[in-house]
Amino acid sequence: MTVVRAQPYLYTFDTRTTALVVIDMQRDFIEPGGFGEALGNDVSRLEAIVPAVAELLDVCRKARMMIVHTREAHRPDLSDCPPSKLGRGHAHLRIGDRGPMGRILIKGEPGHAIVSGAAPAAGELVLDKPGKGAFYATSLHSDLIAAGITHLVVAGVTTEVCVQSTLREANDRGYECLLIEEATESYFPAFKAATLDMVRAQGGIVGWTAHLADFAGALEKARETHVS
Ligand code: C5J
């Protein structure tokens, strides 16, 4: 078992039954010209966490953990995009419109790709999801059950939208979830802070939060103990 200093208390997990889930580290949310910017956001805040996500991927790969990447994406004919989602807001570019990185949030377009700094490696699961939560209309739950996964380490963007939705969906399905603070970000600092507080409040009502250094250090210590 690996034990990490976390809030509201220690998080204990077995790397063999824990998956890293990285949410929507896509060009459309992180790079200028995508959906995030079309909604009026400063995307540089999100770009700044790419090195932290890369480090998290690296330590989880070294620990041979299951790794899942998600992308928020729709079919080119938008048949999986409800009118409520399509019509929401006053963006100058809407889902399906053509922007500098191709059609916004459409599978296979340049903006749909995960940023190179957090790119999936061969053998890692990559799931497209039409909603905010990664469990809605995807095979994620059955994939995790098939792999014997009971614990999830979660990262990605944005903290209060797709990351929080996924954490809540996972919690309701019985997963023990740890959110890594430096490897998640929001366009709104106050929303990130509030989400971290909401997740770990009331004795961890949704899950735990931990710093990347504590998580990476715990994995490293477990590796040294194993080797010696
Ligand atoms: C949003 C996401 N914010 N990945 N998607 O629309 O959080």
Coordinates of N, CA and C and ligand atoms in Angstrom, one line a residue:
M1 N 0.8 -1.2 0.0 CA 0.0 0.0 0.0 C 0.9 1.3 0.0
T2 N 0.4 2.3 -0.7 CA 1.1 3.6 -0.7 C 0.3 4.6 0.0
V3 N 0.9 5.4 0.9 CA 0.2 6.3 1.7 C 0.7 7.7 1.3
V4 N -0.3 8.6 1.0 CA 0.1 10.0 0.6 C -0.5 11.0 1.6
R5 N 0.3 12.0 2.0 CA -0.2 13.1 2.8 C -1.2 13.8 1.9
A6 N -2.4 13.9 2.5 CA -3.5 14.5 1.7 C -4.5 15.2 2.6
Q7 N -5.5 15.8 2.0 CA -6.6 16.4 2.8 C -7.9 15.8 2.4
P8 N -8.8 15.4 3.4 CA -8.7 15.8 4.8 C -7.9 14.9 5.6
Y9 N -7.4 13.8 5.1 CA -6.5 12.9 5.9 C -5.8 12.0 4.9
L10 N -4.9 11.2 5.4 CA -4.0 10.3 4.5 C -4.9 9.6 3.5
Y11 N -4.3 9.5 2.3 CA -5.0 8.7 1.2 C -4.1 7.5 1.0
T12 N -4.7 6.3 1.1 CA -4.0 5.0 1.0 C -4.5 4.3 -0.3
F13 N -3.5 3.8 -1.1 CA -3.9 3.1 -2.3 C -2.9 2.1 -2.7
D14 N -3.3 1.3 -3.6 CA -2.5 0.2 -4.2 C -2.3 0.6 -5.7
T15 N -1.1 0.7 -6.1 CA -1.0 1.1 -7.5 C -1.6 0.1 -8.5
R16 N -1.7 -1.1 -8.1 CA -2.3 -2.1 -9.0 C -3.8 -1.9 -9.2
T17 N -4.5 -1.2 -8.2 CA -5.9 -1.1 -8.3 C -6.3 0.4 -8.4
T18 N -5.3 1.2 -8.8 CA -5.5 2.7 -9.0 C -5.2 3.1 -10.4
A19 N -6.1 4.0 -10.9 CA -5.9 4.5 -12.3 C -5.7 6.0 -12.2
L20 N -4.8 6.5 -13.0 CA -4.8 8.0 -13.2 C -5.8 8.4 -14.3
V21 N -6.6 9.3 -14.0 CA -7.6 9.8 -15.1 C -7.2 11.3 -15.3
V22 N -6.8 11.6 -16.5 CA -6.5 12.9 -16.9 C -7.6 13.5 -17.8
I23 N -8.2 14.5 -17.3 CA -9.4 15.1 -18.0 C -9.1 16.2 -19.0
D24 N -9.4 16.0 -20.2 CA -9.6 17.0 -21.3 C -8.4 18.0 -21.4
M25 N -7.2 17.5 -21.4 CA -6.0 18.3 -21.6 C -5.9 18.6 -23.2
Q26 N -6.9 19.2 -23.7 CA -7.0 19.4 -25.2 C -6.7 20.8 -25.6
R27 N -6.2 20.8 -26.8 CA -5.9 22.1 -27.4 C -7.1 23.1 -27.4
D28 N -8.3 22.5 -27.6 CA -9.5 23.4 -27.6 C -9.7 24.2 -26.2
F29 N -9.2 23.6 -25.2 CA -9.3 24.3 -23.9 C -8.1 25.1 -23.5
I30 N -6.9 24.6 -24.0 CA -5.7 25.1 -23.4 C -4.9 26.1 -24.3
E31 N -5.2 26.0 -25.6 CA -4.4 26.8 -26.6 C -5.3 28.0 -27.1
P32 N -4.7 29.1 -27.4 CA -5.4 30.2 -28.0 C -6.1 29.7 -29.3
G33 N -7.3 30.2 -29.5 CA -8.0 29.9 -30.7 C -9.1 28.8 -30.6
G34 N -9.1 28.2 -29.4 CA -10.0 27.1 -29.2 C -11.3 27.5 -28.5
F35 N -12.0 26.5 -28.0 CA -13.3 26.7 -27.4 C -13.2 27.6 -26.1
G36 N -12.2 27.3 -25.3 CA -12.0 28.0 -24.0 C -11.8 29.5 -24.3
E37 N -11.0 29.9 -25.3 CA -10.8 31.3 -25.6 C -12.1 31.9 -26.2
A38 N -12.8 31.1 -27.0 CA -14.0 31.6 -27.7 C -15.1 31.9 -26.6
L39 N -15.0 31.3 -25.4 CA -15.9 31.6 -24.4 C -15.5 32.8 -23.5
G40 N -14.3 33.4 -23.9 CA -13.9 34.6 -23.3 C -12.9 34.4 -22.2
N41 N -12.3 33.2 -22.1 CA -11.4 32.9 -21.0 C -9.9 33.2 -21.4
D42 N -9.1 33.4 -20.4 CA -7.6 33.5 -20.5 C -7.1 32.1 -20.4
V43 N -6.7 31.5 -21.5 CA -6.3 30.1 -21.5 C -4.9 29.9 -21.0
S44 N -4.1 31.0 -20.8 CA -2.7 30.8 -20.3 C -2.7 30.2 -18.9
R45 N -3.7 30.4 -18.1 CA -3.8 29.7 -16.8 C -3.7 28.2 -16.9
L46 N -4.4 27.7 -17.9 CA -4.5 26.2 -18.1 C -3.2 25.7 -18.7
E47 N -2.6 26.5 -19.6 CA -1.4 26.1 -20.2 C -0.3 25.9 -19.2
A48 N -0.3 26.7 -18.1 CA 0.7 26.7 -17.1 C 0.8 25.3 -16.3
I49 N -0.3 24.5 -16.4 CA -0.2 23.2 -15.6 C 0.3 22.1 -16.4
V50 N 0.6 22.3 -17.7 CA 1.0 21.2 -18.6 C 2.2 20.5 -18.0
P51 N 3.3 21.2 -17.5 CA 4.4 20.5 -16.9 C 4.0 19.6 -15.7
A52 N 3.1 20.1 -14.9 CA 2.7 19.3 -13.7 C 2.0 18.1 -14.1
V53 N 1.1 18.2 -15.1 CA 0.4 17.0 -15.6 C 1.4 16.0 -16.2
A54 N 2.4 16.5 -16.9 CA 3.5 15.7 -17.5 C 4.2 14.9 -16.4
E55 N 4.5 15.6 -15.3 CA 5.2 15.0 -14.2 C 4.3 13.9 -13.6
L56 N 3.1 14.2 -13.4 CA 2.1 13.2 -12.8 C 2.1 12.0 -13.7
L57 N 2.0 12.2 -15.0 CA 1.9 11.1 -16.0 C 3.2 10.3 -15.8
D58 N 4.3 10.9 -15.7 CA 5.6 10.2 -15.6 C 5.7 9.4 -14.4
V59 N 5.3 9.9 -13.2 CA 5.4 9.1 -12.0 C 4.4 7.9 -12.0
C60 N 3.2 8.1 -12.6 CA 2.2 7.0 -12.7 C 2.7 6.0 -13.7
R61 N 3.3 6.4 -14.8 CA 3.8 5.4 -15.7 C 4.9 4.6 -15.1
K62 N 5.8 5.3 -14.4 CA 6.9 4.5 -13.7 C 6.3 3.5 -12.7
A63 N 5.2 3.9 -12.1 CA 4.5 3.0 -11.1 C 3.6 1.9 -11.8
R64 N 3.6 2.0 -13.1 CA 2.9 1.0 -13.9 C 1.4 1.0 -13.6
M65 N 0.9 2.2 -13.3 CA -0.6 2.4 -13.1 C -1.3 2.5 -14.4
M66 N -2.6 2.1 -14.3 CA -3.5 2.3 -15.5 C -3.6 3.8 -15.7
I67 N -3.6 4.2 -17.0 CA -3.7 5.6 -17.3 C -4.9 5.8 -18.3
V68 N -5.7 6.7 -18.0 CA -6.9 7.1 -18.9 C -6.8 8.6 -19.2
H69 N -7.0 8.9 -20.5 CA -7.1 10.3 -20.9 C -8.5 10.5 -21.5
T70 N -9.1 11.6 -21.1 CA -10.4 11.9 -21.8 C -10.3 13.1 -22.7
R71 N -11.2 13.2 -23.6 CA -11.4 14.4 -24.5 C -12.9 14.7 -24.5
E72 N -13.2 15.9 -24.4 CA -14.6 16.3 -24.6 C -14.8 16.5 -26.1
A73 N -15.7 15.8 -26.7 CA -15.7 15.8 -28.1 C -17.1 15.3 -28.6
H74 N -17.5 15.8 -29.8 CA -18.7 15.4 -30.4 C -18.5 14.9 -31.8
R75 N -19.5 14.1 -32.2 CA -19.5 13.6 -33.6 C -19.6 14.8 -34.6
P76 N -19.1 14.6 -35.8 CA -19.2 15.7 -36.8 C -20.6 16.2 -37.1
D77 N -21.6 15.3 -37.0 CA -23.0 15.7 -37.3 C -23.7 16.2 -36.0
L78 N -22.9 16.3 -34.9 CA -23.4 16.8 -33.6 C -24.6 16.1 -33.1
S79 N -24.8 14.8 -33.5 CA -26.0 14.1 -33.0 C -25.9 13.7 -31.6
D80 N -24.6 13.8 -31.0 CA -24.5 13.5 -29.6 C -24.3 14.8 -28.7
C81 N -24.7 15.9 -29.3 CA -24.6 17.2 -28.6 C -26.0 17.7 -28.4
P82 N -26.5 17.8 -27.2 CA -27.9 18.2 -27.0 C -28.0 19.7 -27.3
P83 N -29.2 20.1 -27.9 CA -29.4 21.5 -28.2 C -29.1 22.5 -27.1
S84 N -29.4 22.0 -25.9 CA -29.1 22.9 -24.7 C -27.6 23.2 -24.6
K85 N -26.7 22.3 -24.9 CA -25.3 22.5 -24.9 C -24.8 23.3 -26.0
L86 N -25.4 23.0 -27.2 CA -25.0 23.7 -28.4 C -25.4 25.2 -28.3
G87 N -26.5 25.5 -27.7 CA -27.0 26.9 -27.8 C -26.6 27.8 -26.6
R88 N -26.0 27.1 -25.6 CA -25.7 27.9 -24.4 C -24.6 29.0 -24.6
G89 N -24.8 30.1 -24.0 CA -23.8 31.2 -24.0 C -23.9 32.1 -25.2
H90 N -22.9 33.0 -25.2 CA -22.8 34.0 -26.3 C -21.4 33.9 -27.0
A91 N -20.9 32.7 -27.1 CA -19.5 32.6 -27.7 C -19.6 33.0 -29.2
H92 N -18.5 33.6 -29.6 CA -18.5 34.0 -31.1 C -18.2 32.7 -31.9
L93 N -17.7 31.7 -31.3 CA -17.6 30.4 -31.9 C -18.3 29.3 -31.1
R94 N -19.2 28.6 -31.7 CA -19.9 27.6 -30.9 C -19.4 26.2 -31.3
I95 N -19.8 25.2 -30.5 CA -19.4 23.8 -30.8 C -19.8 23.5 -32.3
G96 N -18.9 23.0 -33.0 CA -19.1 22.6 -34.4 C -18.7 23.7 -35.4
D97 N -18.6 24.9 -34.9 CA -18.1 26.0 -35.8 C -16.7 25.8 -36.1
R98 N -16.3 26.4 -37.3 CA -14.9 26.3 -37.7 C -14.1 27.5 -37.1
G99 N -13.0 27.1 -36.4 CA -12.1 28.1 -35.8 C -10.7 27.9 -36.3
P100 N -9.7 28.6 -35.7 CA -8.3 28.4 -36.1 C -7.8 27.0 -35.9
M101 N -8.4 26.2 -35.0 CA -8.0 24.8 -34.8 C -9.0 23.8 -35.3
G102 N -9.7 24.2 -36.4 CA -10.7 23.3 -37.0 C -12.1 23.5 -36.3
R103 N -13.0 22.5 -36.5 CA -14.3 22.7 -35.9 C -14.2 22.4 -34.4
I104 N -14.8 23.3 -33.6 CA -14.7 23.4 -32.2 C -15.3 22.1 -31.6
L105 N -14.5 21.4 -30.7 CA -14.9 20.2 -30.0 C -15.5 19.1 -30.8
I106 N -14.9 19.0 -32.0 CA -15.4 17.9 -32.9 C -14.3 16.9 -33.1
K107 N -14.6 15.6 -32.9 CA -13.7 14.5 -33.0 C -12.8 14.6 -34.3
G108 N -11.5 14.4 -34.1 CA -10.6 14.4 -35.2 C -10.1 15.7 -35.7
E109 N -10.7 16.8 -35.2 CA -10.2 18.1 -35.6 C -8.9 18.5 -34.8
P110 N -8.0 19.4 -35.3 CA -6.8 19.7 -34.6 C -7.0 20.1 -33.1
G111 N -8.1 20.8 -32.8 CA -8.4 21.3 -31.5 C -8.8 20.2 -30.5
H112 N -9.2 19.1 -31.1 CA -9.7 18.0 -30.3 C -8.5 17.2 -29.6
A113 N -7.3 17.4 -30.2 CA -6.1 16.7 -29.8 C -5.7 17.1 -28.4
I114 N -5.1 16.1 -27.7 CA -4.5 16.4 -26.4 C -3.2 17.2 -26.6
V115 N -2.9 18.2 -25.8 CA -1.6 19.0 -26.0 C -0.4 18.0 -26.0
S116 N 0.6 18.4 -26.7 CA 1.7 17.5 -26.9 C 2.4 17.2 -25.5
G117 N 2.4 18.2 -24.6 CA 3.1 18.0 -23.3 C 2.4 17.0 -22.4
A118 N 1.2 16.6 -22.7 CA 0.5 15.7 -21.9 C -0.1 14.5 -22.8
A119 N 0.6 14.3 -23.9 CA 0.1 13.3 -24.9 C 0.0 11.9 -24.3
P120 N -1.0 11.1 -24.7 CA -1.1 9.7 -24.3 C 0.1 8.9 -24.8
A121 N 0.5 7.9 -24.1 CA 1.5 7.0 -24.6 C 0.8 5.7 -25.1
A122 N 1.5 4.9 -25.9 CA 1.0 3.7 -26.4 C 0.4 2.9 -25.3
G123 N -0.8 2.3 -25.5 CA -1.4 1.4 -24.6 C -2.3 2.1 -23.5
E124 N -2.2 3.4 -23.5 CA -3.1 4.2 -22.5 C -4.5 4.4 -23.1
L125 N -5.5 4.3 -22.3 CA -6.9 4.4 -22.7 C -7.2 5.9 -23.0
V126 N -7.8 6.1 -24.2 CA -8.2 7.5 -24.6 C -9.7 7.4 -24.9
L127 N -10.5 8.2 -24.1 CA -11.9 8.1 -24.3 C -12.5 9.5 -24.6
D128 N -13.3 9.5 -25.7 CA -14.1 10.7 -26.0 C -15.4 10.7 -25.2
K129 N -15.7 11.9 -24.7 CA -16.9 12.0 -23.9 C -17.8 13.2 -24.4
P130 N -19.1 13.0 -24.5 CA -19.9 14.1 -25.0 C -20.3 15.0 -23.9
G131 N -20.2 14.6 -22.6 CA -20.6 15.4 -21.5 C -19.5 16.0 -20.7
K132 N -19.8 16.5 -19.6 CA -18.8 17.0 -18.7 C -18.2 15.9 -17.9
G133 N -19.0 15.0 -17.3 CA -18.5 13.9 -16.5 C -17.9 12.8 -17.5
A134 N -16.8 12.1 -17.1 CA -16.2 11.1 -17.9 C -17.0 9.8 -17.9
F135 N -17.9 9.7 -17.0 CA -18.7 8.4 -16.9 C -19.9 8.5 -17.8
Y136 N -20.4 9.6 -18.2 CA -21.6 9.8 -18.9 C -21.4 9.4 -20.4
A137 N -22.2 8.4 -20.9 CA -22.1 7.9 -22.3 C -20.7 7.5 -22.7
T138 N -20.0 6.9 -21.8 CA -18.6 6.4 -22.2 C -18.5 4.9 -21.6
S139 N -17.5 4.3 -21.9 CA -17.2 2.9 -21.4 C -16.3 3.0 -20.1
L140 N -16.1 4.1 -19.6 CA -15.1 4.3 -18.5 C -15.4 3.3 -17.3
H141 N -16.6 3.3 -16.8 CA -16.9 2.5 -15.6 C -16.6 1.0 -15.9
S142 N -17.1 0.5 -17.1 CA -16.8 -0.9 -17.4 C -15.3 -1.2 -17.7
D143 N -14.6 -0.2 -18.2 CA -13.2 -0.4 -18.4 C -12.5 -0.5 -17.1
L144 N -12.9 0.3 -16.1 CA -12.2 0.3 -14.8 C -12.5 -0.9 -14.1
I145 N -13.8 -1.4 -14.1 CA -14.2 -2.6 -13.5 C -13.4 -3.8 -14.1
A146 N -13.3 -3.8 -15.4 CA -12.5 -4.9 -16.0 C -11.1 -4.9 -15.6
A147 N -10.5 -3.8 -15.3 CA -9.1 -3.7 -14.9 C -9.0 -3.8 -13.3
G148 N -10.1 -4.0 -12.6 CA -10.0 -4.2 -11.2 C -9.7 -2.9 -10.4
I149 N -10.0 -1.8 -11.0 CA -9.7 -0.5 -10.4 C -10.7 0.0 -9.4
T150 N -10.2 0.4 -8.2 CA -11.1 0.9 -7.1 C -10.8 2.3 -6.7
H151 N -9.6 2.8 -7.1 CA -9.1 4.1 -6.7 C -8.8 4.9 -8.0
L152 N -9.1 6.2 -7.9 CA -8.7 7.1 -9.1 C -7.9 8.3 -8.6
V153 N -6.9 8.6 -9.3 CA -6.1 9.8 -9.1 C -6.5 10.7 -10.3
V154 N -7.0 11.9 -10.0 CA -7.6 12.7 -11.0 C -6.8 14.0 -11.3
A155 N -6.8 14.4 -12.5 CA -6.1 15.7 -12.9 C -6.8 16.2 -14.2
G156 N -6.4 17.4 -14.6 CA -6.9 17.9 -15.9 C -7.7 19.2 -15.7
V157 N -8.4 19.5 -16.7 CA -9.2 20.8 -16.8 C -10.6 20.5 -17.2
T158 N -11.5 21.5 -16.9 CA -11.3 22.5 -15.9 C -11.8 22.0 -14.5
T159 N -11.1 22.5 -13.5 CA -11.4 21.9 -12.1 C -12.8 21.9 -11.8
E160 N -13.6 23.0 -12.0 CA -14.9 23.0 -11.5 C -16.0 22.5 -12.5
V161 N -15.5 22.2 -13.7 CA -16.5 21.7 -14.7 C -16.3 20.2 -14.9
C162 N -15.4 19.8 -15.9 CA -15.3 18.4 -16.2 C -14.6 17.6 -15.1
V163 N -13.7 18.2 -14.4 CA -13.0 17.4 -13.4 C -13.9 17.2 -12.2
Q164 N -14.6 18.2 -11.8 CA -15.5 18.0 -10.6 C -16.7 17.1 -11.0
S165 N -17.2 17.3 -12.2 CA -18.3 16.4 -12.6 C -17.9 14.9 -12.5
T166 N -16.6 14.7 -13.0 CA -16.1 13.3 -13.1 C -15.9 12.8 -11.7
L167 N -15.4 13.6 -10.8 CA -15.1 13.2 -9.4 C -16.5 12.8 -8.7
R168 N -17.5 13.6 -9.0 CA -18.8 13.3 -8.4 C -19.4 12.0 -8.9
E169 N -19.3 11.9 -10.2 CA -19.8 10.6 -10.9 C -19.0 9.4 -10.3
A170 N -17.7 9.6 -10.2 CA -16.8 8.5 -9.7 C -17.2 8.1 -8.2
N171 N -17.3 9.1 -7.4 CA -17.7 9.0 -6.0 C -19.0 8.2 -5.9
D172 N -20.0 8.5 -6.7 CA -21.2 7.8 -6.6 C -21.1 6.4 -7.1
R173 N -20.1 6.1 -7.9 CA -19.9 4.7 -8.3 C -19.0 3.9 -7.4
G174 N -18.6 4.5 -6.3 CA -17.8 3.8 -5.3 C -16.3 3.9 -5.4
Y175 N -15.8 4.8 -6.3 CA -14.3 4.9 -6.4 C -13.8 5.9 -5.3
E176 N -12.6 5.6 -4.8 CA -11.9 6.5 -3.8 C -11.1 7.4 -4.7
C177 N -11.4 8.7 -4.6 CA -10.7 9.7 -5.6 C -9.8 10.6 -4.9
L178 N -8.7 10.8 -5.6 CA -7.7 11.8 -5.1 C -7.4 12.8 -6.2
L179 N -7.6 14.1 -5.9 CA -7.4 15.2 -6.9 C -6.1 15.8 -6.6
I180 N -5.2 15.9 -7.7 CA -3.9 16.5 -7.5 C -3.9 18.0 -7.8
E181 N -3.6 18.8 -6.8 CA -3.9 20.2 -6.8 C -3.1 20.9 -8.0
E182 N -1.8 20.6 -8.1 CA -1.1 21.4 -9.1 C -1.3 20.9 -10.6
A183 N -2.0 19.8 -10.7 CA -2.3 19.2 -12.0 C -3.7 19.4 -12.5
T184 N -4.4 20.3 -11.9 CA -5.7 20.7 -12.3 C -5.8 22.2 -12.3
E185 N -6.6 22.8 -13.2 CA -6.7 24.3 -13.2 C -8.1 24.7 -13.8
S186 N -8.4 25.9 -13.4 CA -9.6 26.5 -13.9 C -9.3 27.9 -14.5
Y187 N -10.2 28.4 -15.4 CA -10.0 29.7 -15.9 C -10.2 30.8 -14.7
F188 N -10.9 30.3 -13.7 CA -11.2 31.1 -12.5 C -10.6 30.6 -11.3
P189 N -9.6 31.3 -10.7 CA -8.9 30.8 -9.5 C -9.8 30.6 -8.4
A190 N -10.8 31.4 -8.2 CA -11.7 31.2 -7.1 C -12.5 29.9 -7.2
F191 N -12.8 29.5 -8.5 CA -13.6 28.3 -8.7 C -12.7 27.1 -8.4
K192 N -11.4 27.2 -8.7 CA -10.5 26.0 -8.4 C -10.5 25.9 -6.9
A193 N -10.2 27.0 -6.2 CA -10.1 26.9 -4.7 C -11.4 26.4 -4.1
A194 N -12.5 26.8 -4.6 CA -13.8 26.4 -4.0 C -14.0 24.9 -4.3
T195 N -13.6 24.4 -5.5 CA -13.8 23.0 -5.8 C -12.9 22.1 -4.9
L196 N -11.6 22.5 -4.7 CA -10.8 21.8 -3.8 C -11.4 21.7 -2.4
D197 N -11.9 22.8 -2.0 CA -12.6 22.8 -0.6 C -13.8 21.9 -0.6
M198 N -14.6 22.0 -1.7 CA -15.8 21.2 -1.7 C -15.6 19.7 -1.8
V199 N -14.5 19.3 -2.5 CA -14.2 17.9 -2.6 C -13.8 17.3 -1.2
R200 N -13.0 18.0 -0.5 CA -12.4 17.5 0.7 C -13.2 17.8 2.0
A201 N -14.2 18.7 1.8 CA -15.0 19.1 3.0 C -15.7 17.9 3.6
Q202 N -16.2 18.1 4.8 CA -17.1 17.1 5.5 C -16.4 15.7 5.5
G203 N -15.1 15.7 5.8 CA -14.5 14.4 5.9 C -14.2 13.8 4.6
G204 N -14.1 14.5 3.5 CA -13.8 14.0 2.2 C -15.1 13.5 1.6
I205 N -16.1 14.4 1.5 CA -17.4 14.0 1.0 C -17.4 13.5 -0.4
V206 N -16.5 14.1 -1.2 CA -16.3 13.6 -2.6 C -15.0 12.9 -2.8
G207 N -14.0 13.2 -2.0 CA -12.7 12.6 -2.1 C -11.6 13.3 -1.3
W208 N -10.4 13.2 -1.8 CA -9.2 13.7 -1.2 C -8.5 14.7 -2.2
T209 N -7.7 15.6 -1.6 CA -6.8 16.4 -2.5 C -5.4 16.2 -1.9
A210 N -4.4 16.3 -2.8 CA -3.0 16.2 -2.4 C -2.1 17.1 -3.3
H211 N -1.0 17.4 -2.8 CA 0.0 18.2 -3.6 C 0.8 17.1 -4.5
L212 N 1.1 17.6 -5.7 CA 1.9 16.7 -6.6 C 3.2 16.2 -5.9
A213 N 3.9 17.0 -5.2 CA 5.1 16.6 -4.6 C 4.9 15.5 -3.6
D214 N 3.8 15.6 -2.9 CA 3.6 14.6 -1.9 C 3.2 13.2 -2.5
F215 N 2.4 13.3 -3.6 CA 2.0 12.1 -4.3 C 3.2 11.5 -5.0
A216 N 4.0 12.3 -5.7 CA 5.2 11.8 -6.4 C 6.2 11.2 -5.4
G217 N 6.3 11.9 -4.2 CA 7.3 11.4 -3.2 C 6.8 10.1 -2.6
A218 N 5.5 9.9 -2.4 CA 5.0 8.6 -1.9 C 5.2 7.5 -2.8
L219 N 5.0 7.7 -4.1 CA 5.3 6.7 -5.1 C 6.8 6.3 -5.2
E220 N 7.6 7.4 -5.1 CA 9.1 7.1 -5.2 C 9.5 6.3 -3.9
K221 N 9.0 6.7 -2.8 CA 9.3 5.9 -1.5 C 8.9 4.5 -1.7
A222 N 7.7 4.3 -2.2 CA 7.2 2.9 -2.4 C 8.1 2.1 -3.3
R223 N 8.6 2.8 -4.4 CA 9.4 2.1 -5.3 C 10.8 1.7 -4.7
E224 N 11.3 2.6 -3.9 CA 12.6 2.3 -3.2 C 12.4 1.2 -2.2
T225 N 11.3 1.2 -1.5 CA 11.1 0.1 -0.6 C 11.0 -1.3 -1.3
H226 N 10.4 -1.2 -2.5 CA 10.2 -2.4 -3.3 C 11.5 -3.0 -3.8
V227 N 12.3 -2.0 -4.2 CA 13.6 -2.4 -4.8 C 14.6 -2.9 -3.8
S228 N 14.6 -2.2 -2.6 CA 15.6 -2.6 -1.6 C 15.3 -3.9 -0.9
Ligands
C5J1 C1 -15.6 22.8 -20.1 C2 -14.2 21.0 -19.4 N1 -15.2 23.7 -19.2 N2 -13.3 20.1 -19.8 N3 -15.1 21.6 -20.2 O1 -16.5 23.1 -20.8 O2 -14.1 21.4 -18.2

